[in-house]
PDB file of C-alpha atoms in Angstrom:
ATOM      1  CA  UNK D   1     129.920  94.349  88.099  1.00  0.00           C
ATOM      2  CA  UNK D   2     127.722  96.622  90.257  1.00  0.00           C
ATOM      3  CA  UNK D   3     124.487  95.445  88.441  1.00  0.00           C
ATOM      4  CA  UNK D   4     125.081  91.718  89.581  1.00  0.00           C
ATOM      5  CA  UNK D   5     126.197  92.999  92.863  1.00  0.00           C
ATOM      6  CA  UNK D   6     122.843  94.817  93.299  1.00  0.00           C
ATOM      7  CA  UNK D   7     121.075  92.030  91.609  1.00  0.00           C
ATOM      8  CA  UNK D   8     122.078  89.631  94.120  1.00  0.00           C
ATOM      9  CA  UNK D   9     121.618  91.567  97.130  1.00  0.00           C
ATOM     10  CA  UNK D  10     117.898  92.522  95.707  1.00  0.00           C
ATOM     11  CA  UNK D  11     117.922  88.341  95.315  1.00  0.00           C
ATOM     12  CA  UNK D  12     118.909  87.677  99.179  1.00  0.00           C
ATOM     13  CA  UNK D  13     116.625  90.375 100.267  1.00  0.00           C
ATOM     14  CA  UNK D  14     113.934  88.361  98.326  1.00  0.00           C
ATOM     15  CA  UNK D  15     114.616  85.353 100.001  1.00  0.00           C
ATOM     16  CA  UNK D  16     115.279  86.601 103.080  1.00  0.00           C
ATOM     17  CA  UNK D  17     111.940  87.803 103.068  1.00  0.00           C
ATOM     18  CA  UNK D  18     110.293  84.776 101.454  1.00  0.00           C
ATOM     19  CA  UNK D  19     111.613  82.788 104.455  1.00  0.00           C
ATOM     20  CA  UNK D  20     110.243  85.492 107.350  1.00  0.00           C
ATOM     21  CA  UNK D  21     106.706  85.406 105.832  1.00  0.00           C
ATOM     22  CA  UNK D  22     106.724  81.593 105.340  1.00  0.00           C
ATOM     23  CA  UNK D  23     108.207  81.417 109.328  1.00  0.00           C
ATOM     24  CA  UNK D  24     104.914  83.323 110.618  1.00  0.00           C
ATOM     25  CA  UNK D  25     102.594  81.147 108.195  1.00  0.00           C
ATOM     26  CA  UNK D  26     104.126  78.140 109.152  1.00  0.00           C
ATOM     27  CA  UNK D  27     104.550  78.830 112.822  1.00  0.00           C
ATOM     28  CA  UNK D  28     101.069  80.304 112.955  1.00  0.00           C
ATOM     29  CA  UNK D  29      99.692  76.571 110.924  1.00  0.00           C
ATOM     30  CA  UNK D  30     101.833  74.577 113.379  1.00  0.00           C
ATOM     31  CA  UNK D  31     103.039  75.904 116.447  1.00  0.00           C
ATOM     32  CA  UNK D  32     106.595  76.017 117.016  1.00  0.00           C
ATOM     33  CA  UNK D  33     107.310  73.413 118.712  1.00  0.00           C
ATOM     34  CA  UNK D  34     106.259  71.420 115.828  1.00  0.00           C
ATOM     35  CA  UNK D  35     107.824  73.548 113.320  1.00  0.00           C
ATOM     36  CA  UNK D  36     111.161  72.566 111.618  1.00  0.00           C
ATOM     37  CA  UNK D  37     113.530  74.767 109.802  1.00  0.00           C
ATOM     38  CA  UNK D  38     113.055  72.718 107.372  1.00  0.00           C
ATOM     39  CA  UNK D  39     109.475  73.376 107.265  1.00  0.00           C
ATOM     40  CA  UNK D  40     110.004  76.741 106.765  1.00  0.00           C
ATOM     41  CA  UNK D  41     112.659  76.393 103.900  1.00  0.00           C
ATOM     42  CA  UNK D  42     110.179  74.123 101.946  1.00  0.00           C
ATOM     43  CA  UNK D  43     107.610  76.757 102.462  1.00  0.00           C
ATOM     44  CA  UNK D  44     109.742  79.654 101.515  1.00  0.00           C
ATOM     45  CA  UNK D  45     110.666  77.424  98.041  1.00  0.00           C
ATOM     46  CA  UNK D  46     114.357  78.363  99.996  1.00  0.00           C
ATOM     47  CA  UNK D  47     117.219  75.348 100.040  1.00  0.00           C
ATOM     48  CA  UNK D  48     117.813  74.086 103.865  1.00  0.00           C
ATOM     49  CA  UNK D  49     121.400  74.924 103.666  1.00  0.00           C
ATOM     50  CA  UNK D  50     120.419  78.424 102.652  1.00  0.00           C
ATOM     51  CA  UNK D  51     118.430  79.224 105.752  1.00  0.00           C
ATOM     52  CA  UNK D  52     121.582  79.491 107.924  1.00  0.00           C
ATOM     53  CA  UNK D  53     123.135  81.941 105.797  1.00  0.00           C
ATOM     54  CA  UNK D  54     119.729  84.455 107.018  1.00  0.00           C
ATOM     55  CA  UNK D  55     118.987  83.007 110.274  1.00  0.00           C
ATOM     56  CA  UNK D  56     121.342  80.754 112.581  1.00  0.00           C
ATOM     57  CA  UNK D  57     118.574  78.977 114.820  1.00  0.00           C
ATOM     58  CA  UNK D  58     114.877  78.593 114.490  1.00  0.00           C
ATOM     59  CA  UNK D  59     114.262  80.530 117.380  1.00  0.00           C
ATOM     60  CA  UNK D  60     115.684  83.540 114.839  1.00  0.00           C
ATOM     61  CA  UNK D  61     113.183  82.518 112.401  1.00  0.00           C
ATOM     62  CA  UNK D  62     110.485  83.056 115.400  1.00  0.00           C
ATOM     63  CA  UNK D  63     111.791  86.207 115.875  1.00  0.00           C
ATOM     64  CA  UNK D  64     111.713  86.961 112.407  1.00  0.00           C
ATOM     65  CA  UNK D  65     107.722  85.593 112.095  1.00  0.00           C
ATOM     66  CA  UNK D  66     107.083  88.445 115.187  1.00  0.00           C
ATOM     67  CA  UNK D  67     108.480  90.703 113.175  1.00  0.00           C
ATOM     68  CA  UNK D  68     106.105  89.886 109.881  1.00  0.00           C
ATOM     69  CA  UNK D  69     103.144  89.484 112.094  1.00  0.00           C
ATOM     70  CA  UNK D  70     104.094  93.579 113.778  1.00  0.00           C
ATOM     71  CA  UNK D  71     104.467  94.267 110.033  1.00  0.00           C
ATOM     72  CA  UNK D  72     101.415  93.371 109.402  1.00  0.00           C
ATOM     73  CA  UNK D  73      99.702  94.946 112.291  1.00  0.00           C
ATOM     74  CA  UNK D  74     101.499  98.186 111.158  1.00  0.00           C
ATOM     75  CA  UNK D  75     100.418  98.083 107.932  1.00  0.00           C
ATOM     76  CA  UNK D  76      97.024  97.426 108.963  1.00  0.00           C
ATOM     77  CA  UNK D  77      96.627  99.898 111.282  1.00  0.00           C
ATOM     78  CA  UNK D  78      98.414 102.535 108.710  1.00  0.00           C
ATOM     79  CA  UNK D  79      95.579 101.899 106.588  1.00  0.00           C
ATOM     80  CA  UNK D  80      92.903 102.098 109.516  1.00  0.00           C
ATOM     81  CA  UNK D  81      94.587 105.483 110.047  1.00  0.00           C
ATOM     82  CA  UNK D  82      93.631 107.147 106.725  1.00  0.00           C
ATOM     83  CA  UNK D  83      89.961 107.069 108.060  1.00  0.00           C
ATOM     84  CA  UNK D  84      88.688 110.528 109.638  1.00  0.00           C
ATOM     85  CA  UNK D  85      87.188 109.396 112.519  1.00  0.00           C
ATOM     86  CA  UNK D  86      88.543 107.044 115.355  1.00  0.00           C
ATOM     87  CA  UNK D  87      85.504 105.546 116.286  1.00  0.00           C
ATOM     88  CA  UNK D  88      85.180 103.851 112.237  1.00  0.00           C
ATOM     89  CA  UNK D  89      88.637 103.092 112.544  1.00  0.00           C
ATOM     90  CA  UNK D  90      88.123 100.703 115.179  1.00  0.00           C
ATOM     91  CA  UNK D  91      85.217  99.249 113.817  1.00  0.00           C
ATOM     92  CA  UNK D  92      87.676  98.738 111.054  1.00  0.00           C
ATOM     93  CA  UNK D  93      89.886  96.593 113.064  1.00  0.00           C
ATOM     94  CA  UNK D  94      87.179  94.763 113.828  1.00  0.00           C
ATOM     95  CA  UNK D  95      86.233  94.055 110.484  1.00  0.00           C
ATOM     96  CA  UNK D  96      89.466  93.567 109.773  1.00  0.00           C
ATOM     97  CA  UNK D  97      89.419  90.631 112.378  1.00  0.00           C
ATOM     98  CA  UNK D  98      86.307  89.075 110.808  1.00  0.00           C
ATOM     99  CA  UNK D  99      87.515  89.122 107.608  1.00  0.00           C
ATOM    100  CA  UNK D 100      90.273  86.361 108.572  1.00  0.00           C
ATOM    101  CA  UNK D 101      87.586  84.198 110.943  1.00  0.00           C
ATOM    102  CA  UNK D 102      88.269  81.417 108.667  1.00  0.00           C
ATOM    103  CA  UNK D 103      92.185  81.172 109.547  1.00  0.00           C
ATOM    104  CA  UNK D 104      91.455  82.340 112.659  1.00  0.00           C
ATOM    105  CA  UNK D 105      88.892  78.910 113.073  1.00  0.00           C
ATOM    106  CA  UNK D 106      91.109  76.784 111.776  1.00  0.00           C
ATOM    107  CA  UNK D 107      94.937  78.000 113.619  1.00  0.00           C
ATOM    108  CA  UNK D 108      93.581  80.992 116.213  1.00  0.00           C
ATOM    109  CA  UNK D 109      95.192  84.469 116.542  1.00  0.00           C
ATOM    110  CA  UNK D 110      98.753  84.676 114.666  1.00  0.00           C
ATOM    111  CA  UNK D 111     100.092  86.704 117.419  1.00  0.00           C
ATOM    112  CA  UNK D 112      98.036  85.525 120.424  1.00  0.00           C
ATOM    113  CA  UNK D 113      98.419  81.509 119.979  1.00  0.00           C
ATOM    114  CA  UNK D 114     102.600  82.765 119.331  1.00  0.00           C
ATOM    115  CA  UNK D 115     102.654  84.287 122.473  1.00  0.00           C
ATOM    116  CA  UNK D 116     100.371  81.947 124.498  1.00  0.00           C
ATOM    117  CA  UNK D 117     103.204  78.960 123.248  1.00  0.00           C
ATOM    118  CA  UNK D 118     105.995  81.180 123.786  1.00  0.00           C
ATOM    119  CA  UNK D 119     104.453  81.928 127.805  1.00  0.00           C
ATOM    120  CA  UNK D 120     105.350  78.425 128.348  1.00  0.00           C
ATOM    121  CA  UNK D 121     108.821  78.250 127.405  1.00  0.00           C
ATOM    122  CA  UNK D 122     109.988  81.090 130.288  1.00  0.00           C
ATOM    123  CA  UNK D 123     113.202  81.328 128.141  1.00  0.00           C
ATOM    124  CA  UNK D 124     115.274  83.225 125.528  1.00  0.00           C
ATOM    125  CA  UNK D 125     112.998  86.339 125.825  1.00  0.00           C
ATOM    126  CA  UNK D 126     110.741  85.305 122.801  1.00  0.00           C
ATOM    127  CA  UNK D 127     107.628  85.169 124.853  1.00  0.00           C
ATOM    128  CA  UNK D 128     108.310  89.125 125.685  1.00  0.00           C
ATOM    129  CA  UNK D 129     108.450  90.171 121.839  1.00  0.00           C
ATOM    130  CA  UNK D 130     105.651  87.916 121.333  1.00  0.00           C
ATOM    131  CA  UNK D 131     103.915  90.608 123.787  1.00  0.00           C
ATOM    132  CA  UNK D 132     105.392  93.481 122.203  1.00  0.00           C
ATOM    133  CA  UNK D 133     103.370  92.797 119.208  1.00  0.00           C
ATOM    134  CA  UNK D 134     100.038  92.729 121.556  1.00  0.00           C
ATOM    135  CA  UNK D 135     101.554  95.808 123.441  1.00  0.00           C
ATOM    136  CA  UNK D 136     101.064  97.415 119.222  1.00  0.00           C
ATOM    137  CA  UNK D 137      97.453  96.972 119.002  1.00  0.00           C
ATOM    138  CA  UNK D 138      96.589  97.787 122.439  1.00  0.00           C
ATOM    139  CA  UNK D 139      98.452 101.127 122.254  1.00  0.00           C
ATOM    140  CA  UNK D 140      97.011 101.971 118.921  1.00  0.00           C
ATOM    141  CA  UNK D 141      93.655 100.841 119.934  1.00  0.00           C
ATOM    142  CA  UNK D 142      94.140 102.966 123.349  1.00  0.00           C
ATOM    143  CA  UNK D 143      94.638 106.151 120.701  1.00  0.00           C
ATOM    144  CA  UNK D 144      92.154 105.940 118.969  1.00  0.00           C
ATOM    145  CA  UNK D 145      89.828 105.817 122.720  1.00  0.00           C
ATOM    146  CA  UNK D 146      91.963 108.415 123.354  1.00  0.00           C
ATOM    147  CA  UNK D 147      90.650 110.931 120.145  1.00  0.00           C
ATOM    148  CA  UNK D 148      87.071 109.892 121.172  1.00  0.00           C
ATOM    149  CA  UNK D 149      87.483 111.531 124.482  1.00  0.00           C
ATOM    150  CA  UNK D 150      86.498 108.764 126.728  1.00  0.00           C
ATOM    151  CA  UNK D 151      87.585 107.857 130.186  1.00  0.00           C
ATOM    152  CA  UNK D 152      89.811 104.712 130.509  1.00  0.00           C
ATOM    153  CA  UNK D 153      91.479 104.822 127.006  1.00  0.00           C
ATOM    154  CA  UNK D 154      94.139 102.078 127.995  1.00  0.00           C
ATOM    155  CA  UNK D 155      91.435  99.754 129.596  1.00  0.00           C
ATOM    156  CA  UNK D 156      88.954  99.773 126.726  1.00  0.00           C
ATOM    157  CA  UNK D 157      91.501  98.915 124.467  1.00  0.00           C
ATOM    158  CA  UNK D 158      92.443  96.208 126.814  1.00  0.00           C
ATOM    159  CA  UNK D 159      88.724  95.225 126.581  1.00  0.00           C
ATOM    160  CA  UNK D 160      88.649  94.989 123.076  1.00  0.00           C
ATOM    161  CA  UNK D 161      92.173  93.240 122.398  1.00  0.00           C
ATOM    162  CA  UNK D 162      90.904  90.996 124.900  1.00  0.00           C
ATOM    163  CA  UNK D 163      87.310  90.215 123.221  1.00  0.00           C
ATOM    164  CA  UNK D 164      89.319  89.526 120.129  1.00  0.00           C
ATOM    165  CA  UNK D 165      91.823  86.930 121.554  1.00  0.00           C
ATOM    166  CA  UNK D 166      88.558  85.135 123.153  1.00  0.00           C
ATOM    167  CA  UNK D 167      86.667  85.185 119.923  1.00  0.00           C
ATOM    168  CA  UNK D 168      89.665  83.847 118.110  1.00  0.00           C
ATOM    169  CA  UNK D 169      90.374  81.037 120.498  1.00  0.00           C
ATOM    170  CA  UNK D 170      86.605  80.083 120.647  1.00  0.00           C
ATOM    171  CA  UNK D 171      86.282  80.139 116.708  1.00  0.00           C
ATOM    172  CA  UNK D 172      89.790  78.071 116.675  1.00  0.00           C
ATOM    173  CA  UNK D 173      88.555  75.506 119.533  1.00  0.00           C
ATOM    174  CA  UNK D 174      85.291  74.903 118.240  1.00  0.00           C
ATOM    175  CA  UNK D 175      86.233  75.113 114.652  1.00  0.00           C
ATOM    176  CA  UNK D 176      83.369  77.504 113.928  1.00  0.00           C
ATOM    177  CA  UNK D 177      84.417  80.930 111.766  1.00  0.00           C
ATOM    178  CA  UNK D 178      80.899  81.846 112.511  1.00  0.00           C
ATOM    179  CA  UNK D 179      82.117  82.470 116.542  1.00  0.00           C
ATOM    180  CA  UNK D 180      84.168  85.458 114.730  1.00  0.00           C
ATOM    181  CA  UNK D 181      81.124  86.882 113.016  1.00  0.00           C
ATOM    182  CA  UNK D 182      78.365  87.447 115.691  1.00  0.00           C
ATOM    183  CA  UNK D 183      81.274  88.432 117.861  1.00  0.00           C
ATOM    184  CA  UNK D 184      82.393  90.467 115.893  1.00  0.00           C
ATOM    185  CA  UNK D 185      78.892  92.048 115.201  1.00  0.00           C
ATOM    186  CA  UNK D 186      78.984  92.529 118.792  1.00  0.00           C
ATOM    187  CA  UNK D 187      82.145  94.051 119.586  1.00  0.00           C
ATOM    188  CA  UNK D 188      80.966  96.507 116.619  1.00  0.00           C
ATOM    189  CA  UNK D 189      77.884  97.340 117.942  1.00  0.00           C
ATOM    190  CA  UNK D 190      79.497  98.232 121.685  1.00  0.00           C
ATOM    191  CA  UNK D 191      81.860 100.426 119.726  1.00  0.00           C
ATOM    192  CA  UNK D 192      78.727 102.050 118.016  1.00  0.00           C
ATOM    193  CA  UNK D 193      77.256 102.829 121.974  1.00  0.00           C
ATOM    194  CA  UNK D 194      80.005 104.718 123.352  1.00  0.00           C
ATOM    195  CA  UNK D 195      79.856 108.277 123.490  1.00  0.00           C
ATOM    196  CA  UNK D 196      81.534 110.634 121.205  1.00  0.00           C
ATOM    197  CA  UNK D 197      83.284 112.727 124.147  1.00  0.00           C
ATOM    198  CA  UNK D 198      85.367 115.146 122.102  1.00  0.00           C
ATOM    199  CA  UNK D 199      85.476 118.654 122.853  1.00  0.00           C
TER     200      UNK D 199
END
């Protein structure tokens, strides 16, 4: 009895999960606006009428992609965080950011074309944990400025969030991944410039 118990609650966490990752793929392909429930249960291989049971509107399920998209960042930026230095973890993110120029060409920033669609809505508060996931990188980026001992931590972090969210939109509007590399090669190269100011 407690085996099937545990097997179906390891089952609903499984789908459960299924359908948040599908939400922020399918949200990030096709905006949500355009984005059904439906879309996402077909995505998540998850029955329609099974959705409800996890999350009672869509607007949950876009809460739910935020979520998966902060996981993400977090897990990235775990990773990033096993490297000594804080200058090589940032070019890190940046290569990070490269690496995904092709999605980035074809649907633009997960998190930044969320938030942008959100901004335009002005209701149910999405739009502000759409920012809370931008608020993430910028802090963490802002750290690791911090470590290297250099004036303006918070504003070179805004500086660099903000180079990626232009890259990503250019690559996206012109369809060109290649925007994301030589930007990228940029942003890398400023971050090689800057002084080491660490006691």
């Amino acid at each position: 009895m407690a085996d099937s118990k545990g097997s179906r609650a390891r089952t609903a966490t499984a789908k459960r999960q299924r359908l948040t990752a599908a939400a922020a793929r399918v949200v990030h392909q096709q905006g949500v606006e355009r984005t059904t429930i439906a879309d996402i249960a077909r995505a998540a291989d998850v029955p329609v009428g099974n959705v409800y049971y996890y999350f009672k509107t869509k607007d949950d399920l876009v809460a739910a992609a935020l979520s998966e998209h902060a996981h993400g960042l977090e897990t990235l930026t775990t990773r990033l965080d096993r490297l000594p230095d804080p200058r090589q973890r940032l070019i890190g993110l940046v290569e990070a950011w490269v690496g995904e120029r092709e999605l980035a060409a074809r649907y633009g920033c997960p998190t930044g074309t969320l938030a942008a669609e959100l901004g335009k809505r002005g209701e149910g508060g999405l739009d502000e944990e759409a920012g809370k996931v931008i608020r993430l990188l910028l802090d963490w980026a802002g750290r690791q400025f911090r470590q290297l001992g250099l004036p303006d931590p918070d504003g070179l972090a805004l500086t660099l969030v903000s180079a990626y969210q232009g890259m990503s939109l250019l690559a996206n509007a012109l369809r060109e991944p290649g925007v994301m590399t030589r930007e990228g090669r940029r942003l890398t190269d400023w971050l090689d410039s800057l002084p080491d100011l660490r006691d």
